Amino acid sequence: MRVNVISDVHGNAEALVKAGNGADALICLGDLVLFLDYADHSRGIFPDLFGVENAHLIVELRTARRFDEARALGRRLWAELDIDRDTAIESAVRRQYAAMFAAFPSPTYATYGNVDIPALWPEFARPGTTVLDGERVEIGGRVFGFVGGGLRTPMRTPYEISDEEYAAKVEAIGEVDVLCSHIPPDVPELTYDTVARRFERGSRALLSAIRRTRPRYALFGHVHQPLARRMRVGATECVNVGHFAATGRPWTLEW
């Protein structure tokens, strides 16, 4: 059995078409949407609406952790644009989702990232794509559990939830062979982004479940340039499956 695993697609539909090549199934751990590319400020919903110069500025503010100033800039830009914010974003996300979901092979098992909008997924998920969040599924005789979304941060991305709600989803999947999530367990080496030079939020509930239930693997993404891409926590191999938008390459699990 061969399963290809990806995360943080961020608009890379061209590579997504090939992500399932040679595999019996594809697993996607979320973040299909591209709001703003921190490596190329000309790509994404934000520069499409407000221009590259404003994208440069908001990346600079966020990187410096000047989040209040970044939010103030966002409010001013939306006021100047004089269109409904929710309508504009939803329309742009729908265009991206149409391309992303059309590229998924069958079968695909997917969960949400923190920049995804779960309410829109039923509109685009086709037969052959199974969406799971706080749920489990058997693939090739192994049980996979899926936990989508992220925890609350000053970035205020679309699918951030409370620690309690996230922990409830982790608890709901119980013991599994492979624990799949968008964000990593709360381990410093796995949550530190060496380019952004900051710790992203990892989940204590995931870490507790790994120590308690000892899955064979814990797979995740979210941290684009982690200090450690792979390490063991007890009996569990914890793997950041990679920033697919940049690499275009899936991580492969075989048994």
Short mmCIF file of C-alpha atoms in Angstrom, two decimals:
data_model
loop_
_atom_site.label_atom_id
_atom_site.label_comp_id
_atom_site.label_asym_id
_atom_site.label_seq_id
_atom_site.Cartn_x
_atom_site.Cartn_y
_atom_site.Cartn_z
CA MET A 1 0.00 0.00 0.00
CA ARG A 2 1.30 3.43 -0.92
CA VAL A 3 -0.23 6.72 0.28
CA ASN A 4 1.03 10.15 -0.75
CA VAL A 5 0.58 12.90 1.86
CA ILE A 6 0.64 16.66 1.26
CA SER A 7 -0.10 19.83 3.18
CA ASP A 8 -0.09 23.59 2.56
CA VAL A 9 -1.02 23.48 -1.11
CA HIS A 10 -1.69 27.25 -1.18
CA GLY A 11 -2.92 27.46 -4.75
CA ASN A 12 -0.44 25.10 -6.41
CA ALA A 13 -3.02 23.35 -8.58
CA GLU A 14 -0.47 22.46 -11.26
CA ALA A 15 1.55 20.27 -8.89
CA LEU A 16 -1.59 18.99 -7.17
CA VAL A 17 -2.68 17.27 -10.38
CA LYS A 18 0.37 14.99 -10.06
CA ALA A 19 0.37 14.60 -6.27
CA GLY A 20 -1.30 11.20 -6.32
CA ASN A 21 0.86 9.68 -9.06
CA GLY A 22 1.98 6.15 -8.20
CA ALA A 23 -0.07 6.03 -4.99
CA ASP A 24 -3.17 4.11 -3.96
CA ALA A 25 -4.56 7.19 -2.20
CA LEU A 26 -3.77 10.85 -1.53
CA ILE A 27 -4.06 12.53 1.87
CA CYS A 28 -4.24 16.33 2.02
CA LEU A 29 -3.77 18.07 5.36
CA GLY A 30 -5.23 21.39 4.38
CA ASP A 31 -4.45 25.00 3.49
CA LEU A 32 -5.63 24.86 -0.10
CA VAL A 33 -6.23 28.61 -0.22
CA LEU A 34 -3.56 31.18 -1.06
CA PHE A 35 -4.31 34.51 0.60
CA LEU A 36 -0.74 35.81 0.45
CA ASP A 37 2.52 34.17 -0.59
CA TYR A 38 5.24 35.26 1.84
CA ALA A 39 7.92 34.25 -0.67
CA ASP A 40 6.30 35.89 -3.72
CA HIS A 41 4.17 38.85 -2.71
CA SER A 42 2.55 39.05 -6.15
CA ARG A 43 0.60 35.82 -5.61
CA GLY A 44 -2.66 35.38 -3.75
CA ILE A 45 -5.98 37.00 -2.96
CA PHE A 46 -4.46 39.94 -1.07
CA PRO A 47 -2.21 41.30 -3.88
CA ASP A 48 -4.95 40.63 -6.43
CA LEU A 49 -7.19 42.99 -4.47
CA PHE A 50 -4.72 45.54 -3.08
CA GLY A 51 -1.56 45.36 -5.17
CA VAL A 52 1.96 44.11 -4.59
CA GLU A 53 3.22 47.18 -2.69
CA ASN A 54 0.55 46.75 -0.03
CA ALA A 55 1.38 43.04 0.08
CA HIS A 56 5.03 43.93 0.76
CA LEU A 57 3.92 46.23 3.58
CA ILE A 58 1.58 43.82 5.31
CA VAL A 59 4.16 41.00 5.18
CA GLU A 60 6.71 43.37 6.72
CA LEU A 61 4.30 44.28 9.54
CA ARG A 62 3.30 40.69 10.25
CA THR A 63 6.89 39.45 10.16
CA ALA A 64 7.78 42.12 12.72
CA ARG A 65 4.79 40.91 14.79
CA ARG A 66 3.18 44.35 14.51
CA PHE A 67 -0.22 42.72 14.21
CA ASP A 68 -2.31 45.73 15.34
CA GLU A 69 -0.72 47.85 12.62
CA ALA A 70 -1.27 45.10 10.06
CA ARG A 71 -4.95 44.89 10.98
CA ALA A 72 -5.27 48.69 10.80
CA LEU A 73 -3.74 48.63 7.32
CA GLY A 74 -6.19 45.91 6.29
CA ARG A 75 -9.16 47.91 7.54
CA ARG A 76 -8.01 51.01 5.65
CA LEU A 77 -7.48 49.09 2.42
CA TRP A 78 -10.91 47.48 2.59
CA ALA A 79 -12.54 50.87 3.27
CA GLU A 80 -10.77 52.37 0.25
CA LEU A 81 -11.77 49.46 -1.96
CA ASP A 82 -15.43 50.06 -1.11
CA ILE A 83 -16.67 46.52 -1.72
CA ASP A 84 -18.07 43.99 0.71
CA ARG A 85 -15.13 42.17 2.29
CA ASP A 86 -16.81 38.81 2.84
CA THR A 87 -18.27 38.71 -0.66
CA ALA A 88 -14.94 39.54 -2.30
CA ILE A 89 -12.98 36.96 -0.31
CA GLU A 90 -15.57 34.23 -0.75
CA SER A 91 -15.64 34.80 -4.52
CA ALA A 92 -11.84 34.55 -4.72
CA VAL A 93 -11.74 31.46 -2.50
CA ARG A 94 -14.40 29.77 -4.62
CA ARG A 95 -12.27 30.26 -7.74
CA GLN A 96 -9.29 28.68 -6.01
CA TYR A 97 -11.33 25.81 -4.57
CA ALA A 98 -12.77 25.00 -8.00
CA ALA A 99 -9.23 24.44 -9.32
CA MET A 100 -7.96 22.64 -6.20
CA PHE A 101 -10.77 20.13 -5.82
CA ALA A 102 -10.82 19.42 -9.58
CA ALA A 103 -7.14 18.40 -9.27
CA PHE A 104 -7.67 15.86 -6.46
CA PRO A 105 -7.30 12.23 -7.59
CA SER A 106 -9.64 9.50 -6.40
CA PRO A 107 -9.46 8.50 -3.64
CA THR A 108 -8.41 11.58 -1.66
CA TYR A 109 -8.82 12.00 2.09
CA ALA A 110 -8.64 15.63 3.17
CA THR A 111 -8.96 17.84 6.23
CA TYR A 112 -8.98 21.61 6.68
CA GLY A 113 -6.06 23.94 7.31
CA ASN A 114 -6.24 27.12 9.31
CA VAL A 115 -6.66 29.30 6.20
CA ASP A 116 -9.42 27.15 4.72
CA ILE A 117 -13.14 27.90 4.85
CA PRO A 118 -14.88 24.62 5.80
CA ALA A 119 -18.38 25.85 4.95
CA LEU A 120 -17.44 26.00 1.25
CA TRP A 121 -15.92 22.52 0.95
CA PRO A 122 -19.21 20.60 0.39
CA GLU A 123 -19.78 22.75 -2.68
CA PHE A 124 -16.58 21.51 -4.33
CA ALA A 125 -15.77 18.06 -2.91
CA ARG A 126 -16.51 15.51 -5.63
CA PRO A 127 -17.13 11.76 -5.36
CA GLY A 128 -13.82 10.20 -4.46
CA THR A 129 -12.85 12.99 -2.05
CA THR A 130 -13.61 12.26 1.61
CA VAL A 131 -13.46 15.20 4.02
CA LEU A 132 -12.71 14.31 7.64
CA ASP A 133 -12.35 16.44 10.78
CA GLY A 134 -12.39 14.80 14.20
CA GLU A 135 -13.07 11.54 12.37
CA ARG A 136 -11.31 8.30 11.41
CA VAL A 137 -11.15 6.10 8.35
CA GLU A 138 -9.51 2.80 7.42
CA ILE A 139 -7.07 2.89 4.51
CA GLY A 140 -5.38 -0.33 3.47
CA GLY A 141 -6.01 -1.97 6.82
CA ARG A 142 -4.66 0.93 8.92
CA VAL A 143 -6.77 3.41 10.87
CA PHE A 144 -6.15 7.09 10.12
CA GLY A 145 -7.52 9.88 12.31
CA PHE A 146 -7.94 13.44 11.03
CA VAL A 147 -7.98 16.73 12.95
CA GLY A 148 -8.40 19.89 10.89
CA GLY A 149 -7.89 23.59 11.47
CA GLY A 150 -5.58 25.57 13.70
CA LEU A 151 -5.55 27.20 17.12
CA ARG A 152 -6.24 30.87 17.76
CA THR A 153 -3.41 33.31 16.99
CA PRO A 154 -2.97 37.06 16.41
CA MET A 155 -3.09 36.29 12.66
CA ARG A 156 -6.83 35.50 12.95
CA THR A 157 -6.93 33.16 9.97
CA PRO A 158 -10.34 31.77 8.91
CA TYR A 159 -10.37 28.38 10.64
CA GLU A 160 -8.84 28.94 14.06
CA ILE A 161 -10.67 27.40 17.00
CA SER A 162 -10.30 27.27 20.77
CA ASP A 163 -7.93 24.85 22.48
CA GLU A 164 -10.96 23.14 24.04
CA GLU A 165 -12.74 22.59 20.73
CA TYR A 166 -9.55 21.29 19.14
CA ALA A 167 -8.87 18.92 22.04
CA ALA A 168 -12.41 17.53 21.73
CA LYS A 169 -11.72 16.58 18.11
CA VAL A 170 -8.47 14.88 19.08
CA GLU A 171 -10.29 12.96 21.79
CA ALA A 172 -13.06 11.94 19.37
CA ILE A 173 -10.75 10.02 17.04
CA GLY A 174 -9.33 7.84 19.82
CA GLU A 175 -6.53 5.37 19.14
CA VAL A 176 -5.33 5.28 15.53
CA ASP A 177 -2.38 3.95 13.58
CA VAL A 178 -1.73 7.29 11.86
CA LEU A 179 -2.69 10.65 13.37
CA CYS A 180 -3.17 13.29 10.67
CA SER A 181 -3.52 16.99 11.47
CA HIS A 182 -2.82 20.34 9.87
CA ILE A 183 -0.85 21.79 12.79
CA PRO A 184 1.97 19.93 14.59
CA PRO A 185 2.04 18.69 18.16
CA ASP A 186 3.38 21.28 20.59
CA VAL A 187 7.08 20.41 20.34
CA PRO A 188 9.49 23.37 19.92
CA GLU A 189 11.59 21.74 17.21
CA LEU A 190 8.44 21.03 15.17
CA THR A 191 6.75 24.41 15.63
CA TYR A 192 9.66 26.81 15.03
CA ASP A 193 9.83 28.33 11.53
CA THR A 194 13.47 29.07 10.71
CA VAL A 195 12.66 31.64 7.99
CA ALA A 196 9.83 33.49 9.73
CA ARG A 197 11.90 33.21 12.95
CA ARG A 198 8.95 32.50 15.16
CA PHE A 199 7.13 29.66 16.84
CA GLU A 200 3.84 28.68 15.22
CA ARG A 201 1.12 27.29 17.47
CA GLY A 202 1.26 23.56 18.02
CA SER A 203 -1.32 21.50 19.89
CA ARG A 204 -0.79 20.21 23.40
CA ALA A 205 -3.80 17.93 22.89
CA LEU A 206 -2.07 16.30 19.92
CA LEU A 207 1.13 15.84 21.91
CA SER A 208 -0.79 14.31 24.81
CA ALA A 209 -2.63 11.92 22.47
CA ILE A 210 0.65 10.87 20.83
CA ARG A 211 2.19 10.07 24.20
CA ARG A 212 -0.94 8.28 25.43
CA THR A 213 -2.08 6.30 22.36
CA ARG A 214 1.31 5.83 20.61
CA PRO A 215 0.28 5.93 16.92
CA ARG A 216 2.86 4.70 14.44
CA TYR A 217 2.96 8.09 12.74
CA ALA A 218 1.81 11.65 13.39
CA LEU A 219 1.66 13.56 10.10
CA PHE A 220 1.14 17.33 9.78
CA GLY A 221 2.19 20.50 7.93
CA HIS A 222 1.53 24.19 8.74
CA VAL A 223 5.14 25.12 9.61
CA HIS A 224 6.68 25.83 6.22
CA GLN A 225 10.37 25.81 7.18
CA PRO A 226 10.56 23.84 10.44
CA LEU A 227 13.65 23.49 12.58
CA ALA A 228 13.05 19.72 12.50
CA ARG A 229 11.01 18.02 9.79
CA ARG A 230 11.01 14.66 11.51
CA MET A 231 11.54 13.38 15.05
CA ARG A 232 10.30 10.68 17.38
CA VAL A 233 8.06 11.28 20.35
CA GLY A 234 8.12 8.03 22.26
CA ALA A 235 7.09 5.30 19.83
CA THR A 236 5.66 7.74 17.29
CA GLU A 237 7.41 9.08 14.20
CA CYS A 238 6.34 12.72 13.84
CA VAL A 239 6.69 14.01 10.27
CA ASN A 240 6.14 17.42 8.72
CA VAL A 241 5.07 16.30 5.25
CA GLY A 242 6.27 19.54 3.70
CA HIS A 243 5.25 22.85 2.21
CA PHE A 244 3.66 21.48 -0.98
CA ALA A 245 3.15 24.94 -2.52
CA ALA A 246 6.91 25.39 -2.66
CA THR A 247 8.15 21.85 -3.30
CA GLY A 248 5.38 20.27 -5.36
CA ARG A 249 6.42 16.93 -3.88
CA PRO A 250 4.31 14.64 -1.65
CA TRP A 251 5.65 12.66 1.29
CA THR A 252 5.04 8.92 0.85
CA LEU A 253 3.95 6.33 3.41
CA GLU A 254 4.24 2.68 2.36
CA TRP A 255 3.35 -0.58 4.07
#
